[in-house]
PDB file of C-alpha atoms in Angstrom:
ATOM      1  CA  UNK A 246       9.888 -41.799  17.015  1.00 72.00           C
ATOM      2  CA  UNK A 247       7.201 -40.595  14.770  1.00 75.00           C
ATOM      3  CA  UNK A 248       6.485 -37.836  17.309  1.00 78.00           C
ATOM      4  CA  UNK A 249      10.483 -36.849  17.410  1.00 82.00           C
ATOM      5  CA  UNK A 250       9.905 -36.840  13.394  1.00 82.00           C
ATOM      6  CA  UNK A 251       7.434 -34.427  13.073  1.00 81.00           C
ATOM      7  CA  UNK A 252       8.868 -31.947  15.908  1.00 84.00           C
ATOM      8  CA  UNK A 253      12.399 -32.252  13.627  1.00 85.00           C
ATOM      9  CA  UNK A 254      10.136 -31.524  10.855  1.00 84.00           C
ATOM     10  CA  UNK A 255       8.589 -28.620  11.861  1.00 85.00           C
ATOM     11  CA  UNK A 256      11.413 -26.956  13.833  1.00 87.00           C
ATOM     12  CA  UNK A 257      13.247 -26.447  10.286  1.00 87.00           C
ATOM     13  CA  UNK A 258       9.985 -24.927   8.604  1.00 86.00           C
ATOM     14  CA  UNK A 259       9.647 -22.202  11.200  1.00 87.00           C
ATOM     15  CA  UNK A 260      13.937 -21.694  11.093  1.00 88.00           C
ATOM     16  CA  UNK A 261      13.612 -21.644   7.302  1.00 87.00           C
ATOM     17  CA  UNK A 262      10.849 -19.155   7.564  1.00 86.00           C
ATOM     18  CA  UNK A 263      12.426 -16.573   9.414  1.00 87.00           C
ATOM     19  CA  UNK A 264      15.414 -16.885   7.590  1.00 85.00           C
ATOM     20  CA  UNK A 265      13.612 -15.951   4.654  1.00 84.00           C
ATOM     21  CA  UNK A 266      11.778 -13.316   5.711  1.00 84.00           C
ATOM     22  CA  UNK A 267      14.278 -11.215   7.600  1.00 82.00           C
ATOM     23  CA  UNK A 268      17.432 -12.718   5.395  1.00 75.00           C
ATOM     24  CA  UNK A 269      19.777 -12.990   8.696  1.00 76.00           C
ATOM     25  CA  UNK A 270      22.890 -14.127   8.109  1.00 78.00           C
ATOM     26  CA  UNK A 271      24.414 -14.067  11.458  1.00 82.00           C
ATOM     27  CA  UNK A 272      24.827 -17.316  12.993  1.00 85.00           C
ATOM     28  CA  UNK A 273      24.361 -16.840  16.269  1.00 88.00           C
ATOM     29  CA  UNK A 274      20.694 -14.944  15.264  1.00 87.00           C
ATOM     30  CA  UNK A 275      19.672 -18.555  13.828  1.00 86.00           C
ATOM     31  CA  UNK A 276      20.325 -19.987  16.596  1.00 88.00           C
ATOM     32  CA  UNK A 277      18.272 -18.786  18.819  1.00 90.00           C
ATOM     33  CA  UNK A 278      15.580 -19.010  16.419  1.00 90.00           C
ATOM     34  CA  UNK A 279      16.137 -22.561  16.033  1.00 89.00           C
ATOM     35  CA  UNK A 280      15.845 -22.890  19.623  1.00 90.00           C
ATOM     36  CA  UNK A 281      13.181 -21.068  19.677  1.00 91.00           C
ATOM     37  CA  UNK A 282      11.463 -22.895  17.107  1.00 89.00           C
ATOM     38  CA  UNK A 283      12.234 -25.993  19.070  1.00 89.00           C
ATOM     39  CA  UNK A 284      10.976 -25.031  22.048  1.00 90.00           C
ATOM     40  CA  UNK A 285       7.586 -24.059  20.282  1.00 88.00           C
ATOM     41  CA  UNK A 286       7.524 -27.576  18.102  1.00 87.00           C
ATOM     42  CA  UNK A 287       7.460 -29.176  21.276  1.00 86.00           C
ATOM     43  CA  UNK A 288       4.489 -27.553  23.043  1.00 86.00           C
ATOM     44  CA  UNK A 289       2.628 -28.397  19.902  1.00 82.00           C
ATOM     45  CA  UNK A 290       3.814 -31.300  19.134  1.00 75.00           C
ATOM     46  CA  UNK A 291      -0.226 -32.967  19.202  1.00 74.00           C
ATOM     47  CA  UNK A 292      -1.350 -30.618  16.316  1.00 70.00           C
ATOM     48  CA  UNK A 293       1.750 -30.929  13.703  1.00 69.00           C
ATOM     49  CA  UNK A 294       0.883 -32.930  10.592  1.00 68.00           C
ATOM     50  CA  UNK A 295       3.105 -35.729   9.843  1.00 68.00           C
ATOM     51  CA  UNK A 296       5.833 -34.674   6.861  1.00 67.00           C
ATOM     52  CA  UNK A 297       6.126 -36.122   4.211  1.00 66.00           C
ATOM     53  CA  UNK A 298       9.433 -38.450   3.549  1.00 69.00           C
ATOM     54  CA  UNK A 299       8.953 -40.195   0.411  1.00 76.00           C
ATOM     55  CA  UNK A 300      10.364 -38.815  -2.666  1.00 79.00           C
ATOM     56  CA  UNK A 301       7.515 -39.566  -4.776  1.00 81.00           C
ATOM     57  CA  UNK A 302       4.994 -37.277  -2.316  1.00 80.00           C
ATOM     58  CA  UNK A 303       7.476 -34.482  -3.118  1.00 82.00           C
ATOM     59  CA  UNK A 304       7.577 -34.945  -6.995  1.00 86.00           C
ATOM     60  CA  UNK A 305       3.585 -34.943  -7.008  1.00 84.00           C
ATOM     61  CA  UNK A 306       2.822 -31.698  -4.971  1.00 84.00           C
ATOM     62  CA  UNK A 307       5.265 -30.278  -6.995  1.00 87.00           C
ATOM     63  CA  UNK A 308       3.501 -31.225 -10.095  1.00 87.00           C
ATOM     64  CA  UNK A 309       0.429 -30.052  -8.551  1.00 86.00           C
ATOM     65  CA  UNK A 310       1.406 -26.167  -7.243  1.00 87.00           C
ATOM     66  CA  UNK A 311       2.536 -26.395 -11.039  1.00 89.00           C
ATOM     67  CA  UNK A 312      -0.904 -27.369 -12.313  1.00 87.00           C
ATOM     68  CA  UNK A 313      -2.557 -25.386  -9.637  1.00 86.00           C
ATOM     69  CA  UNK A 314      -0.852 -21.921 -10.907  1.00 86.00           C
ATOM     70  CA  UNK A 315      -1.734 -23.008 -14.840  1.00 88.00           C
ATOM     71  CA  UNK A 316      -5.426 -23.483 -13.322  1.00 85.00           C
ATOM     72  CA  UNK A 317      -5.452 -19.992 -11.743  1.00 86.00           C
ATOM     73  CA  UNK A 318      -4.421 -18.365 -14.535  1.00 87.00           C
ATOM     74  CA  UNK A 319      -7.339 -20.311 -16.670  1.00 85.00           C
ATOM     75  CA  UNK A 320      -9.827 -19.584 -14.110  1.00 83.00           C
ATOM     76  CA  UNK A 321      -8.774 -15.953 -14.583  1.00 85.00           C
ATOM     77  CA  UNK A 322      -9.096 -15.599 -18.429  1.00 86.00           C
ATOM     78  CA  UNK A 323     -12.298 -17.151 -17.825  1.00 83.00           C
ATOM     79  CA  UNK A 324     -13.531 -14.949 -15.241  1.00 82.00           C
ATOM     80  CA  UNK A 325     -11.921 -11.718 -17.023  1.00 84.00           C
ATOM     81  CA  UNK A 326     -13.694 -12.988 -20.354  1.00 84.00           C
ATOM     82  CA  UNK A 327     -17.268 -13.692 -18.821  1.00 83.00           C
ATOM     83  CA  UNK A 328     -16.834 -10.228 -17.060  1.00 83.00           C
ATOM     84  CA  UNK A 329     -16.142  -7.980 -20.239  1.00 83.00           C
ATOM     85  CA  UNK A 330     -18.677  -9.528 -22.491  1.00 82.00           C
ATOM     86  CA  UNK A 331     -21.695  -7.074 -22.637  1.00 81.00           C
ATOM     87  CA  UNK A 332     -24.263  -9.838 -22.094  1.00 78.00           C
ATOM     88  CA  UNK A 333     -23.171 -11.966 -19.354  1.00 74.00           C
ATOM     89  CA  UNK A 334     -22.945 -15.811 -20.013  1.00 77.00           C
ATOM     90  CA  UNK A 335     -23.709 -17.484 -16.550  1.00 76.00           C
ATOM     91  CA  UNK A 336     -25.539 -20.419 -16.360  1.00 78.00           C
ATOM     92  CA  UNK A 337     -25.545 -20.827 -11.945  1.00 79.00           C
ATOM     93  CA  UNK A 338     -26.316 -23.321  -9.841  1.00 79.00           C
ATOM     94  CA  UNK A 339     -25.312 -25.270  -6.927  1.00 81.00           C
ATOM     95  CA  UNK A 340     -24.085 -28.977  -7.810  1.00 81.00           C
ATOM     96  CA  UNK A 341     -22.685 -32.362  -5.652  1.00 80.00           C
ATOM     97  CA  UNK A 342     -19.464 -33.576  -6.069  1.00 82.00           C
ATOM     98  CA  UNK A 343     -18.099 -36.720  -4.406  1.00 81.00           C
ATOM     99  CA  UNK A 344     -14.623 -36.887  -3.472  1.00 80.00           C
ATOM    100  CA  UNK A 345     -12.275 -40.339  -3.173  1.00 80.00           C
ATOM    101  CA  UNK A 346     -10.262 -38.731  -0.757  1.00 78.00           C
ATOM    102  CA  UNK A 347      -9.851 -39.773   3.106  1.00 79.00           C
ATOM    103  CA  UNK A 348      -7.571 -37.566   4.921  1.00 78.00           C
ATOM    104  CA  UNK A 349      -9.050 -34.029   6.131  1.00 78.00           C
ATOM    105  CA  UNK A 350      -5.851 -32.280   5.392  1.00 80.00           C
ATOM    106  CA  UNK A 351      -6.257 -33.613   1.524  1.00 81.00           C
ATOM    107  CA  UNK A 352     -10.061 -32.758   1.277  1.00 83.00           C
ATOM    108  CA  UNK A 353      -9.456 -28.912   2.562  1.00 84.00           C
ATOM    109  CA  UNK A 354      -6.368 -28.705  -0.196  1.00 84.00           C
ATOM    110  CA  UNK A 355      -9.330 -30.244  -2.765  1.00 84.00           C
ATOM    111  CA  UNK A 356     -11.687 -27.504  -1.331  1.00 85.00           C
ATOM    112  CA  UNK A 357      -9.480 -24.536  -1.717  1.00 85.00           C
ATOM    113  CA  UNK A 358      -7.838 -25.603  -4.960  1.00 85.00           C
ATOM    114  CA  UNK A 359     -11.739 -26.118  -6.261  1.00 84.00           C
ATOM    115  CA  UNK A 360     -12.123 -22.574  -5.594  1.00 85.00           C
ATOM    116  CA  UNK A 361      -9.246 -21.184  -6.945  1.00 83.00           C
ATOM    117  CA  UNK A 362     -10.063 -22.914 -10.539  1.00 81.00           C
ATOM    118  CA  UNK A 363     -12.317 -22.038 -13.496  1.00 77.00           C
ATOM    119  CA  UNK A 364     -16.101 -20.751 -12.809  1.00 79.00           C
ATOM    120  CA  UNK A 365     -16.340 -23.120  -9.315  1.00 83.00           C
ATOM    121  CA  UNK A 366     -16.874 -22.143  -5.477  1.00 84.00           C
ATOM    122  CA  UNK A 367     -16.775 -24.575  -2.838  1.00 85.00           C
ATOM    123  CA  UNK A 368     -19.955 -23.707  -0.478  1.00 83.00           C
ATOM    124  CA  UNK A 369     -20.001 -26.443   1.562  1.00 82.00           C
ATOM    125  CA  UNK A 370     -18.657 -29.724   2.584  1.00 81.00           C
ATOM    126  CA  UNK A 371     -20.115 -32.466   3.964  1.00 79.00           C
ATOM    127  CA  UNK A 372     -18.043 -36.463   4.658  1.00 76.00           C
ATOM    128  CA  UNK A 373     -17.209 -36.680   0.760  1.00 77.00           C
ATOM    129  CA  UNK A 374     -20.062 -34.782  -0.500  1.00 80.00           C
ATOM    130  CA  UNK A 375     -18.939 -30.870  -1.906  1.00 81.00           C
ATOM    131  CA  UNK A 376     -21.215 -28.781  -2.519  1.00 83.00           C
ATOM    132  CA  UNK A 377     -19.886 -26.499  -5.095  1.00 83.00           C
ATOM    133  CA  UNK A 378     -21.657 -23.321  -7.151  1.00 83.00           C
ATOM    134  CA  UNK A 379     -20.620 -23.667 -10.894  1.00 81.00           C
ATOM    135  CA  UNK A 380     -20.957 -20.879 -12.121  1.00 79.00           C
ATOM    136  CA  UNK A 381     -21.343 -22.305 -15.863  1.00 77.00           C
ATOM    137  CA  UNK A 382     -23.665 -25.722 -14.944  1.00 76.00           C
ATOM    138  CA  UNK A 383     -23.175 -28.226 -17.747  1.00 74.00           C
ATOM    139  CA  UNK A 384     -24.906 -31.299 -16.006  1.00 71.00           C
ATOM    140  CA  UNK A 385     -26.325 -31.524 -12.777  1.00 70.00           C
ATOM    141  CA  UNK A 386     -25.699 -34.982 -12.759  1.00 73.00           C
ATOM    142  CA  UNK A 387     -23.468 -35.708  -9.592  1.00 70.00           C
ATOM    143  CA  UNK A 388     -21.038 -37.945 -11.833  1.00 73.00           C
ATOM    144  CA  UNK A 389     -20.593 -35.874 -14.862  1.00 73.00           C
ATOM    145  CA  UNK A 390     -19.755 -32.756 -12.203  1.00 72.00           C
ATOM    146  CA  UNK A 391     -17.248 -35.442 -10.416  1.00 73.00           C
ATOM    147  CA  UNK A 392     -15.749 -36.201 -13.547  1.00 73.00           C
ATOM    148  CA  UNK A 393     -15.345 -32.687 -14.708  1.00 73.00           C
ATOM    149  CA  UNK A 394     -14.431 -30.787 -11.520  1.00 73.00           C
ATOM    150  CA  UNK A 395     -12.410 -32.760  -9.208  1.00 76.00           C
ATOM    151  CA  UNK A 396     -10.926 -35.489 -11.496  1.00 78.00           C
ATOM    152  CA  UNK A 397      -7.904 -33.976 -12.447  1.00 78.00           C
ATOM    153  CA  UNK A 398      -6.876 -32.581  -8.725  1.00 79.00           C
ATOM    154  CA  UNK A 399      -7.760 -36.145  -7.263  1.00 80.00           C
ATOM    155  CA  UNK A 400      -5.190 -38.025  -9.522  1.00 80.00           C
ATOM    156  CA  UNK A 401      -2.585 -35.708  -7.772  1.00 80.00           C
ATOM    157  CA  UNK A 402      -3.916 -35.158  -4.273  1.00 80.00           C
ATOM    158  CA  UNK A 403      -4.759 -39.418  -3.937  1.00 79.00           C
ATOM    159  CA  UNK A 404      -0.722 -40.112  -3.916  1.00 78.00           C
ATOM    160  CA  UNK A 405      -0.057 -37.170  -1.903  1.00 78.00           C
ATOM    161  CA  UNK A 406      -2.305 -37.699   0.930  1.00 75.00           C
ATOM    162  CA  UNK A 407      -2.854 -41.735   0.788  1.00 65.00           C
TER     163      UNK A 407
ATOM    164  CA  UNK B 266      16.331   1.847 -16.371  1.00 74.00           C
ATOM    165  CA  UNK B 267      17.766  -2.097 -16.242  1.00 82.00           C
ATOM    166  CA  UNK B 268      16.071  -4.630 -17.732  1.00 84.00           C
ATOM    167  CA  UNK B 269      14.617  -6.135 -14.322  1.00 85.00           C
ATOM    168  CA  UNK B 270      12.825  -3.198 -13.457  1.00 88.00           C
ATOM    169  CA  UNK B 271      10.935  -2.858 -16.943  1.00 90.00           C
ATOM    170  CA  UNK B 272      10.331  -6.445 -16.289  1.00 90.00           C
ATOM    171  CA  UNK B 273       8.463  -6.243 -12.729  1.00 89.00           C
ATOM    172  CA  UNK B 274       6.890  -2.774 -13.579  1.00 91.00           C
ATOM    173  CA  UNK B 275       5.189  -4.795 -16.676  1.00 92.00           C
ATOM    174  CA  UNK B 276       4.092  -7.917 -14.488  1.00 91.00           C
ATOM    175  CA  UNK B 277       2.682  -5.465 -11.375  1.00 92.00           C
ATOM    176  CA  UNK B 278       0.609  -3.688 -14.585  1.00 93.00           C
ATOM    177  CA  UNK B 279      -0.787  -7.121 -15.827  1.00 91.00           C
ATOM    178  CA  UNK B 280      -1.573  -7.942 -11.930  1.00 91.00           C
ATOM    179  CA  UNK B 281      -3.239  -4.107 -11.559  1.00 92.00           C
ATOM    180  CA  UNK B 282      -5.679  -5.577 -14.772  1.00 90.00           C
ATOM    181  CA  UNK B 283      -6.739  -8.605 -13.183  1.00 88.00           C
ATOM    182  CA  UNK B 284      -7.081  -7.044 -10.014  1.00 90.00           C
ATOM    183  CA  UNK B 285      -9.594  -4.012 -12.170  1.00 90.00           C
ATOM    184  CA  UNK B 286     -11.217  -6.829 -13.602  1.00 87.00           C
ATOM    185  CA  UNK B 287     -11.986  -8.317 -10.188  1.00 86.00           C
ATOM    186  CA  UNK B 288     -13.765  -5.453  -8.986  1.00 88.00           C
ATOM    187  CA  UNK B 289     -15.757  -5.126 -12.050  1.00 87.00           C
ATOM    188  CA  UNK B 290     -16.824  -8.719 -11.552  1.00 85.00           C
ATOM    189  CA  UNK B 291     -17.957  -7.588  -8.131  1.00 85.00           C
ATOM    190  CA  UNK B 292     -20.124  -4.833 -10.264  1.00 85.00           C
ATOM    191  CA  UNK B 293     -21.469  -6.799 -12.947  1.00 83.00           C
ATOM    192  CA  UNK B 294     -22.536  -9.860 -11.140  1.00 80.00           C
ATOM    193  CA  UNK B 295     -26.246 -10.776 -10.416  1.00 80.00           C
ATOM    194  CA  UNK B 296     -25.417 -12.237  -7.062  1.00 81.00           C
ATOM    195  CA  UNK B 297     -23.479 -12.762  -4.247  1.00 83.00           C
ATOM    196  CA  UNK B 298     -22.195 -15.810  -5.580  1.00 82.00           C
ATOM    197  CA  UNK B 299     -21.046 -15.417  -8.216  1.00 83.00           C
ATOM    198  CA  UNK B 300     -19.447 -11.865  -6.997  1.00 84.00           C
ATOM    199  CA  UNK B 301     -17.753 -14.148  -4.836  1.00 83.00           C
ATOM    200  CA  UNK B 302     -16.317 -16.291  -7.691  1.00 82.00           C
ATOM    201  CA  UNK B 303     -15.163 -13.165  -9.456  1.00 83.00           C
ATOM    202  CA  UNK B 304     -14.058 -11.706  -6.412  1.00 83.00           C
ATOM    203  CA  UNK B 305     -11.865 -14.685  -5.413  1.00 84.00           C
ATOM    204  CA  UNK B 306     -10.148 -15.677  -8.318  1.00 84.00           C
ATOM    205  CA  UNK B 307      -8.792 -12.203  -9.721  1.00 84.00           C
ATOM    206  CA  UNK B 308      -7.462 -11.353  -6.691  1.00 85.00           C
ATOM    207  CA  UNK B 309      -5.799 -14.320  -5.917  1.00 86.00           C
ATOM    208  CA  UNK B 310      -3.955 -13.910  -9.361  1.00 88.00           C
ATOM    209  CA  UNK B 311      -3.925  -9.886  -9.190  1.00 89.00           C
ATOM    210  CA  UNK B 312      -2.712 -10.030  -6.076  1.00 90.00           C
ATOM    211  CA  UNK B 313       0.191 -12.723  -6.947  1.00 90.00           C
ATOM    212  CA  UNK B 314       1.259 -11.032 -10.017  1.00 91.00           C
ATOM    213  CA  UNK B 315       1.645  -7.690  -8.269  1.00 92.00           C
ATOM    214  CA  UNK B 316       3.739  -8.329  -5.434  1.00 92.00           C
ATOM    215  CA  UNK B 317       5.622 -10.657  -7.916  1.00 91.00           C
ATOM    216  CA  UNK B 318       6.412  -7.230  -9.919  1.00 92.00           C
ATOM    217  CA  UNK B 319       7.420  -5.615  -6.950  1.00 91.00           C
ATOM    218  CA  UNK B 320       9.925  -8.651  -6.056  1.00 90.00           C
ATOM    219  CA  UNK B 321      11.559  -8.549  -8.686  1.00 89.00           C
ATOM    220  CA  UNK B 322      12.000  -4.476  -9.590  1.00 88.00           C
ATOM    221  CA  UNK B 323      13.892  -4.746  -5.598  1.00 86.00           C
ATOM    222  CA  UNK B 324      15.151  -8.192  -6.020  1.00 82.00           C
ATOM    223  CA  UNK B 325      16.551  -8.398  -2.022  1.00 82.00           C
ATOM    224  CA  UNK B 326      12.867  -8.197  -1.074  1.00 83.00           C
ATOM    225  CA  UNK B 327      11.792 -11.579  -3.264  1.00 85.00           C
ATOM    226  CA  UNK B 328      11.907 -13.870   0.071  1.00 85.00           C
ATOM    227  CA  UNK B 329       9.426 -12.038   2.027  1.00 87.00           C
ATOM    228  CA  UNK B 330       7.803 -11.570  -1.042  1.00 89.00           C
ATOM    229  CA  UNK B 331       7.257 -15.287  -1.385  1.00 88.00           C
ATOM    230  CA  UNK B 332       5.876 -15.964   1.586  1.00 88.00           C
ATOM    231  CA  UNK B 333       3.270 -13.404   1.235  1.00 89.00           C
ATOM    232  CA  UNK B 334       2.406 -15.241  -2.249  1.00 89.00           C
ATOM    233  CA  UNK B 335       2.394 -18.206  -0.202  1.00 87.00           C
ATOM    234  CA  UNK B 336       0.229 -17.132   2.705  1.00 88.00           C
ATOM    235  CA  UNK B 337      -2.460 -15.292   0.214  1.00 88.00           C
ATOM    236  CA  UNK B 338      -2.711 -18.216  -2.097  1.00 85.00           C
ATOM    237  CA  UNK B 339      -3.469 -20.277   1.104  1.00 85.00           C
ATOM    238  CA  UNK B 340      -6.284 -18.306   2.984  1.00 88.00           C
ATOM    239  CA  UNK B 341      -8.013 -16.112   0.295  1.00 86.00           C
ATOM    240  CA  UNK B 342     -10.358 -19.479  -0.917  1.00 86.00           C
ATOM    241  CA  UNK B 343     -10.261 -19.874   2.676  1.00 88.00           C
ATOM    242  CA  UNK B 344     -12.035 -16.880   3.362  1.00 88.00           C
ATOM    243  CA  UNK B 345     -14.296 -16.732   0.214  1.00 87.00           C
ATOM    244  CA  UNK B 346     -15.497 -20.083   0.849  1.00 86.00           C
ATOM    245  CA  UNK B 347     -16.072 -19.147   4.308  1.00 87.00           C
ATOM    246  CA  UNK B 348     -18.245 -15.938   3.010  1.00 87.00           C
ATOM    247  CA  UNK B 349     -19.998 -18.375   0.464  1.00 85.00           C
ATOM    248  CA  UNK B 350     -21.322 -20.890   3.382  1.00 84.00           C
ATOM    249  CA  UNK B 351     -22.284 -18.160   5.992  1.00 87.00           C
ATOM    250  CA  UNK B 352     -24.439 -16.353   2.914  1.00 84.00           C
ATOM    251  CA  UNK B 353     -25.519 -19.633   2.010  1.00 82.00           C
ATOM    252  CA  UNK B 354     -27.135 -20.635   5.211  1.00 82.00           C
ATOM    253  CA  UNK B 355     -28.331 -17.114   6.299  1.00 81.00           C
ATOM    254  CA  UNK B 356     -30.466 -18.111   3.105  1.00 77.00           C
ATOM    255  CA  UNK B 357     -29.536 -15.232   0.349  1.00 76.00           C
ATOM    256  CA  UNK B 358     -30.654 -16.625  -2.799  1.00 74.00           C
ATOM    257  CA  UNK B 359     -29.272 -17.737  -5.870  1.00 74.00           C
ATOM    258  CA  UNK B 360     -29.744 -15.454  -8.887  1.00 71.00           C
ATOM    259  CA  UNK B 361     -32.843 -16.002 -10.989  1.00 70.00           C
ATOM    260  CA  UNK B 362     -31.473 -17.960 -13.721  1.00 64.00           C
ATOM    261  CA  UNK B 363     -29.427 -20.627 -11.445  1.00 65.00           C
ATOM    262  CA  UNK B 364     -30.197 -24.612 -12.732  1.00 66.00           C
ATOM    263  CA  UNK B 365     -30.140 -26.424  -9.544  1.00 66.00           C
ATOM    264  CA  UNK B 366     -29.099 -25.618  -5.904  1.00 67.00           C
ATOM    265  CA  UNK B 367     -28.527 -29.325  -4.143  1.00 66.00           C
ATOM    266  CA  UNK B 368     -27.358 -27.164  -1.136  1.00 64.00           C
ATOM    267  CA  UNK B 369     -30.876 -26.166  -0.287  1.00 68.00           C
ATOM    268  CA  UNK B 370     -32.456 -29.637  -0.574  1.00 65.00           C
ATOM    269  CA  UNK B 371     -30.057 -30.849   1.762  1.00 66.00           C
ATOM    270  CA  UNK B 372     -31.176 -28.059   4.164  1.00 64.00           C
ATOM    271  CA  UNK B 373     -34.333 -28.832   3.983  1.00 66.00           C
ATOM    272  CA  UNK B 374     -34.873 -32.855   4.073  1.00 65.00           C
ATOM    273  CA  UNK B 375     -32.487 -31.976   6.974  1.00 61.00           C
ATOM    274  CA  UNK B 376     -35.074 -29.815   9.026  1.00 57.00           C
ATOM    275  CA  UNK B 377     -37.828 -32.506   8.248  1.00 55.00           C
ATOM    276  CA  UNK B 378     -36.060 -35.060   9.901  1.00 51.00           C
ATOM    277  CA  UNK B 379     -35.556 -33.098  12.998  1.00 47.00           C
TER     278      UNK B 379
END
């Protein structure tokens, strides 16, 4: 059941996805895509993630593409305004960070989004232990840098991934 | 000119700024680390805010268009962080002024054990 789930699942990303990108309308062209896209869910049917089906999962990673985009365009002000000023004001250096979260799939969306948000660079990851270069180091302490870095994407990502 | 087209023509000009400001991050850094920071995040942004300009001066392209924003957002940390970690254990240095580098210590108690 949970297998037939996930093929259902995925089967409607990849028809949505070419419907987007070459804006078919014909019918009969879907189709066959969504055959297609059958066929191919199948084969792979060991490597698809489960979906998501509570309501609750959706509202969150909504919430948190929204918070992610605000972050990027922080992390840019902050890299544009560091970059400009004649004398720059770095302070580098690579810190720990531990992470709550279980699931693989959760800890590589807490890696990327940790590099996509103001002055920090995931290096390296290790069980729950991220090593990540700061560029502005506050505290070296590996709580304070918890607290600061990965706080705020953890309260989202924990009811997302489990 | 309509409206739309002023509209995306401004957004793909604040994307071409962020994008300029990337590469003189990549100039002005000390080290490759912090290049990489510079490097990353502008272009994620430049790169969003451009093709989000183009989408909407020739609105019937904004599908494809969002799957490219998609598909960038999702593999350029991907690829930076990849960068970062291969630099990292090929052993290029932080700059001179870095505060702590826990990555290293790691390395090392690591090789004493073995």
């Amino acid at each position: 059941m949970d297998r037939i789930i996930k093929v259902i699942f995925s089967t409607g990303i990849l028809t949505l996805f070419y419907f987007i990108w070459t804006g078919t309308t014909d019918l009969y062209n879907i189709l066959i895509i969504a055959f297609i896209a059958l066929v191919i869910s199948i084969i792979y049917n060991r490597s698809l993630f489960k979906p998501m089906l509570s309501p609750k999962k959706w509202i969150y990673s909504i919430w948190y593409v929204i918070f992610l985009f605000i972050e990027i365009i922080k992390a840019n002000f902050d890299v544009a305004r560091r970059v400009v000023s004649p004398k720059i004001p770095i302070n580098p250096g690579i810190v720990t960070v531990k992470t709550k979260l279980k699931s693989a799939m959760g800890r590589m969306i807490l890696a990327n989004s940790i590099t996509l948000t103001p002055g920090t660079l995931t290096v390296d990851i290790d069980e729950d232990i991220l090593y990540i270069h700061w560029i502005d180091v506050t505290n070296i302490d590996e709580k304070t840098a918890t607290e600061k870095i990965v706080a705020n994407f953890e309260k989202y990502l924990e009811v997302i991934f489990g | 000119m309509e409206w739309y087209r002023i509209l995306g023509s401004i957004i793909t000009l604040i994307g071409s700024i962020f994008l300029f400001l990337g590469a003189l991050g990549v100039f002005r850094m000390p080290d490759l680390y912090n290049r990489m920071q510079a490097g990353t995040k502008a272009t994620t942004l430049g790169t969003i805010l451009t093709l989000l300009g183009i989408g909407i001066c020739h609105y019937e392209w904004i599908g494809q268009i969002l799957v490219i924003i998609m598909f960038i957002a999702l593999t350029n940390p991907i690829s930076s962080h990849a960068l970062a970690r291969a630099a990292h254990f090929k052993g290029i240095p932080l700059t001179k002024g870095s505060v702590a580098d826990k990555l290293k210590e790691k390395e090392s108690t690591e090789v004493e054990v073995d």
